[in-house]
XYZ file of C-alpha atoms in Angstrom:
339
model
C 31.591 4.517 44.287
C 32.336 8.073 43.291
C 32.747 10.325 46.292
C 30.788 13.536 46.435
C 32.279 16.606 48.079
C 29.738 18.524 50.143
C 31.084 21.975 51.025
C 30.673 23.294 54.531
C 28.067 26.009 54.889
C 30.625 28.409 56.295
C 32.713 28.124 53.114
C 29.897 29.105 50.751
C 29.662 32.677 49.469
C 26.654 34.714 50.592
C 25.086 34.607 47.124
C 25.115 30.806 47.088
C 23.790 30.627 50.634
C 20.936 32.906 49.606
C 20.148 30.713 46.580
C 20.229 27.562 48.702
C 17.887 29.153 51.250
C 15.397 30.034 48.508
C 15.603 26.485 47.086
C 14.983 24.947 50.515
C 11.934 27.165 51.066
C 10.551 26.248 47.631
C 10.990 22.539 48.324
C 9.356 22.866 51.753
C 6.356 24.696 50.361
C 5.914 22.212 47.514
C 6.415 19.088 49.619
C 4.535 20.209 52.715
C 1.881 22.080 50.780
C 0.924 19.113 48.638
C 0.670 16.985 51.753
C -1.762 19.164 53.630
C -4.805 17.327 54.946
C -8.171 18.200 53.517
C -10.042 20.673 55.704
C -12.612 19.063 57.972
C -15.450 21.060 56.402
C -14.544 19.703 52.940
C -14.960 16.059 53.955
C -18.192 14.138 53.299
C -20.656 14.361 56.158
C -20.713 11.512 58.657
C -23.743 10.301 60.576
C -22.871 12.622 63.438
C -23.018 15.627 61.123
C -26.261 14.961 59.273
C -28.650 16.339 61.896
C -30.991 19.184 61.046
C -29.650 22.697 61.414
C -30.482 24.415 64.692
C -30.041 27.928 66.013
C -26.761 26.810 67.596
C -25.218 25.580 64.355
C -22.620 27.863 62.766
C -23.359 29.059 59.237
C -22.016 26.792 56.527
C -18.597 28.217 55.666
C -16.843 28.285 52.325
C -13.750 26.138 51.942
C -10.253 27.057 50.891
C -7.881 25.022 48.779
C -4.379 24.032 49.728
C -1.789 26.752 50.092
C 0.015 27.708 46.895
C 3.386 29.413 46.604
C 2.564 32.694 44.853
C 6.105 34.017 45.032
C 9.184 34.611 47.134
C 9.709 37.946 48.840
C 13.386 38.804 48.461
C 13.467 42.619 48.426
C 15.643 44.016 51.213
C 12.945 46.604 51.997
C 10.415 43.846 52.729
C 12.235 41.898 55.411
C 9.769 42.239 58.314
C 6.276 42.213 56.803
C 3.693 42.342 59.584
C 0.630 43.788 57.837
C -1.057 43.098 54.486
C -4.053 44.340 52.490
C -5.116 43.077 49.059
C -5.972 46.229 47.122
C -9.524 46.621 45.820
C -8.483 49.628 43.735
C -5.464 48.219 41.880
C -5.195 44.775 40.277
C -2.356 42.448 41.283
C -1.430 44.632 44.259
C -0.842 43.954 47.924
C -0.156 46.781 50.351
C 2.277 45.754 53.098
C 4.275 47.334 55.888
C 7.192 46.240 58.006
C 7.470 45.887 61.747
C 8.952 48.595 63.980
C 12.075 50.382 62.761
C 11.092 50.944 59.123
C 9.559 54.402 59.437
C 6.005 55.429 58.456
C 5.933 53.760 55.034
C 3.730 51.336 53.115
C 4.944 49.300 50.168
C 2.933 48.207 47.136
C 3.825 44.639 46.178
C 2.720 42.385 43.319
C 0.988 39.043 43.793
C 4.401 37.474 43.147
C 6.086 39.375 45.977
C 7.847 42.047 43.895
C 7.968 45.536 45.402
C 6.537 48.225 43.116
C 6.297 51.483 45.062
C 6.667 53.122 48.463
C 4.058 55.343 50.095
C 5.311 57.576 52.919
C 2.911 58.850 55.582
C 3.675 62.378 56.727
C 2.812 63.822 60.142
C 2.523 60.271 61.430
C 4.617 58.290 63.869
C 5.514 54.629 63.453
C 6.457 53.413 66.877
C 5.411 49.824 66.216
C 3.146 49.207 63.229
C 1.748 45.691 63.517
C -1.192 45.237 61.139
C -3.335 46.977 58.549
C -6.823 46.687 57.088
C -8.614 47.877 53.979
C -12.214 49.041 53.688
C -14.607 50.984 51.467
C -16.495 53.935 52.935
C -18.685 56.458 51.110
C -17.460 55.203 47.741
C -13.765 55.519 48.598
C -11.132 52.882 49.390
C -9.161 53.375 52.603
C -6.221 51.736 54.359
C -5.983 51.569 58.153
C -2.564 51.165 59.784
C -2.390 49.919 63.369
C 0.391 51.395 65.495
C -0.518 49.010 68.293
C 2.582 46.926 69.027
C 3.597 46.887 72.688
C 5.870 43.960 73.487
C 6.943 45.518 76.768
C 3.442 46.492 77.900
C 4.508 50.116 78.380
C 2.310 52.174 76.050
C -0.570 54.064 77.645
C -2.097 55.163 74.323
C -1.975 53.729 70.812
C -3.038 54.908 67.373
C -4.820 53.831 64.213
C -4.107 55.902 61.104
C -6.488 55.923 58.128
C -5.415 57.051 54.661
C -7.200 57.149 51.316
C -5.764 54.505 49.007
C -3.693 56.236 46.301
C -5.035 56.570 42.770
C -1.775 55.316 41.263
C 0.924 52.818 42.189
C 3.988 55.059 42.368
C 6.318 56.457 45.006
C 4.352 59.165 46.792
C 3.638 60.913 50.081
C 0.326 61.284 51.875
C -1.224 62.311 55.186
C -3.904 60.535 57.220
C -7.538 61.320 56.490
C -8.085 60.800 60.223
C -6.501 59.018 63.173
C -7.953 57.215 66.173
C -6.068 57.400 69.474
C -7.109 54.933 72.137
C -6.268 53.044 75.292
C -7.141 49.596 76.593
C -9.727 49.406 79.401
C -7.532 47.376 81.761
C -3.964 48.464 81.073
C -1.381 47.952 78.312
C -1.376 44.913 76.051
C 0.233 43.915 72.767
C -1.992 43.879 69.662
C -0.968 42.711 66.192
C -4.369 41.985 64.623
C -7.032 44.428 63.405
C -9.956 44.351 60.964
C -12.641 46.835 59.922
C -16.369 46.050 59.986
C -17.730 48.906 57.872
C -21.358 47.829 58.232
C -21.115 48.047 62.014
C -18.872 51.111 61.879
C -16.221 49.533 64.098
C -12.598 48.459 64.153
C -11.962 45.000 65.608
C -8.750 44.458 67.593
C -7.379 41.192 68.990
C -4.879 40.929 71.830
C -1.779 38.894 71.043
C -0.543 37.231 74.197
C -3.563 36.344 76.324
C -5.325 32.989 76.343
C -8.008 32.880 75.171
C -7.344 35.873 72.906
C -9.573 38.847 73.691
C -11.571 40.767 71.091
C -12.204 44.509 71.331
C -13.904 47.170 69.257
C -13.457 50.881 68.595
C -15.630 53.282 66.596
C -14.332 53.672 63.050
C -15.372 57.340 63.007
C -15.284 58.670 66.573
C -17.491 61.646 67.348
C -14.554 63.624 68.727
C -10.752 63.693 68.912
C -10.611 62.488 72.500
C -8.714 59.339 73.406
C -11.100 56.424 72.950
C -11.318 53.352 75.177
C -11.458 49.979 73.441
C -14.555 47.982 74.378
C -14.189 44.250 75.160
C -16.719 42.264 73.137
C -15.646 38.624 73.314
C -13.059 35.870 73.632
C -11.828 33.787 70.703
C -12.660 30.101 71.067
C -10.678 27.271 69.556
C -7.167 28.756 69.426
C -5.128 25.692 70.326
C -2.368 26.485 72.795
C 1.153 25.017 72.664
C 1.388 21.430 73.792
C 4.056 19.843 75.950
C 5.503 18.406 72.745
C 5.685 21.898 71.203
C 7.616 23.122 74.220
C 9.909 20.097 74.234
C 10.754 20.391 70.537
C 11.275 24.145 70.665
C 11.987 25.259 74.237
C 12.801 28.824 73.182
C 9.937 29.689 70.820
C 7.361 26.903 71.190
C 5.324 28.865 73.733
C 4.674 31.618 71.171
C 3.169 29.436 68.437
C -0.460 30.285 69.183
C -0.104 34.049 69.646
C -2.321 36.085 67.308
C -0.323 37.980 64.668
C -2.853 39.168 62.082
C -6.516 39.417 61.096
C -8.814 40.506 58.281
C -12.495 40.636 57.355
C -13.784 39.536 53.945
C -15.932 41.759 51.710
C -19.178 40.225 52.981
C -18.323 41.263 56.526
C -19.217 37.752 57.687
C -15.834 35.987 57.756
C -13.110 36.982 60.210
C -9.688 35.483 59.457
C -7.241 35.262 62.357
C -3.584 34.258 62.016
C -1.024 32.839 64.372
C 2.387 31.303 63.772
C 1.046 27.815 63.105
C -2.262 28.163 61.204
C -5.073 30.434 60.078
C -8.563 30.429 61.585
C -11.818 31.726 60.127
C -14.824 32.661 62.267
C -18.092 32.741 60.254
C -20.834 35.070 61.472
C -24.550 35.100 60.695
C -26.082 38.338 59.377
C -27.094 40.439 62.354
C -25.111 38.332 64.804
C -22.606 39.990 67.129
C -18.913 39.268 66.791
C -18.819 38.274 70.438
C -21.238 35.446 69.673
C -19.503 34.446 66.435
C -16.018 34.086 67.929
C -17.360 32.038 70.847
C -17.796 29.125 68.408
C -14.864 26.984 67.323
C -13.347 28.406 64.120
C -12.505 26.778 60.829
C -8.834 25.794 61.004
C -6.776 26.336 57.859
C -3.305 24.755 57.835
C -0.484 26.078 55.713
C 3.154 25.085 55.099
C 5.936 26.259 57.364
C 6.729 29.964 57.262
C 9.647 31.666 59.028
C 7.336 33.991 60.998
C 3.741 34.268 59.756
C 2.510 37.759 60.681
C 0.248 39.071 57.898
C -3.034 37.827 56.431
C -5.656 39.330 54.155
C -8.632 38.480 51.939
C -8.775 39.637 48.335
C -12.023 40.471 46.536
C -12.511 36.812 45.509
C -12.147 35.545 49.074
C -8.651 34.145 48.512
C -6.470 34.340 51.607
C -2.958 35.782 51.317
C -0.357 35.090 54.004
C 3.072 36.704 54.309
C 5.939 36.293 56.725
C 8.709 38.245 58.329
C 12.352 37.459 57.445
C 13.851 37.217 53.984
C 13.524 35.397 51.670
C 9.971 34.551 52.696
C 7.263 32.629 50.835
C 4.120 34.511 49.846
C 1.212 32.078 50.134
C -2.243 32.182 48.576
C -5.127 29.936 49.615
C -7.835 30.090 46.923
C -11.441 30.040 48.028
C -13.618 27.246 46.661
C -16.913 28.685 45.452
């Protein structure tokens, strides 16, 4: 039998290590992705599910297909993506930002993960940007950036910055159209998930580390420049916490698997997507129903293949979900909506 020499990892040049890492990620996404179970809501109804609809039944949700590898994010300036918005103004464009340490900048990225332009926010701090949201107001597209990270629980006030989405995809500078400064009602907490409900005129914020996760709201257009106080409006049901097996298999990081790292609202304003490190969740809401009531029901669970550190999620105009990760190279996933 011919012997095969397998080089030690330490002897490989960086370029080959990088290529091997990309290949491994591609194989994982293909193998794991094609083996994903069908979502529960896509299965034929059983006898226990054929009862007549009642006031307590959640609205019938749409379904999403299996995760697809849209591209690999390899740009050195996109190594810690923690917020994502699918542009409604520009085709084939995702707006993203990095975690703390990158400065007050957004990056425009293609649907394949290629960086196209950098947008710098002037007169704006970036202590710990953790999520972003897009919305349309008075005929104009806007981007909201959440400077709400607080791992140490030390920040007394936090900020949301709102900018008009640029007319062109090119390197540029801009200033916020307005900012919202706020505090939590019961002391500091970490927050990495925000969404904008334009119809209700509110920003939704989800705490990261508490169980069950807590949902808050702020006015999208406050009546004054005073520091606002976030209003608690509900608790998220159905976020499965780490099991004993999770902790045994990963003693260092297993306890973090269920922490909330991103959120977004679809164009209908009736579907709230919530991300953690292990899966996505979607909370359907009836027209006129409060978000506190909607998130008290168990969500739709949406599995996806392994990602290094899933921290960004967003709907596009077609209802497709996009998920990005920190670290580099990182898969960019798309989960198409079944209409």
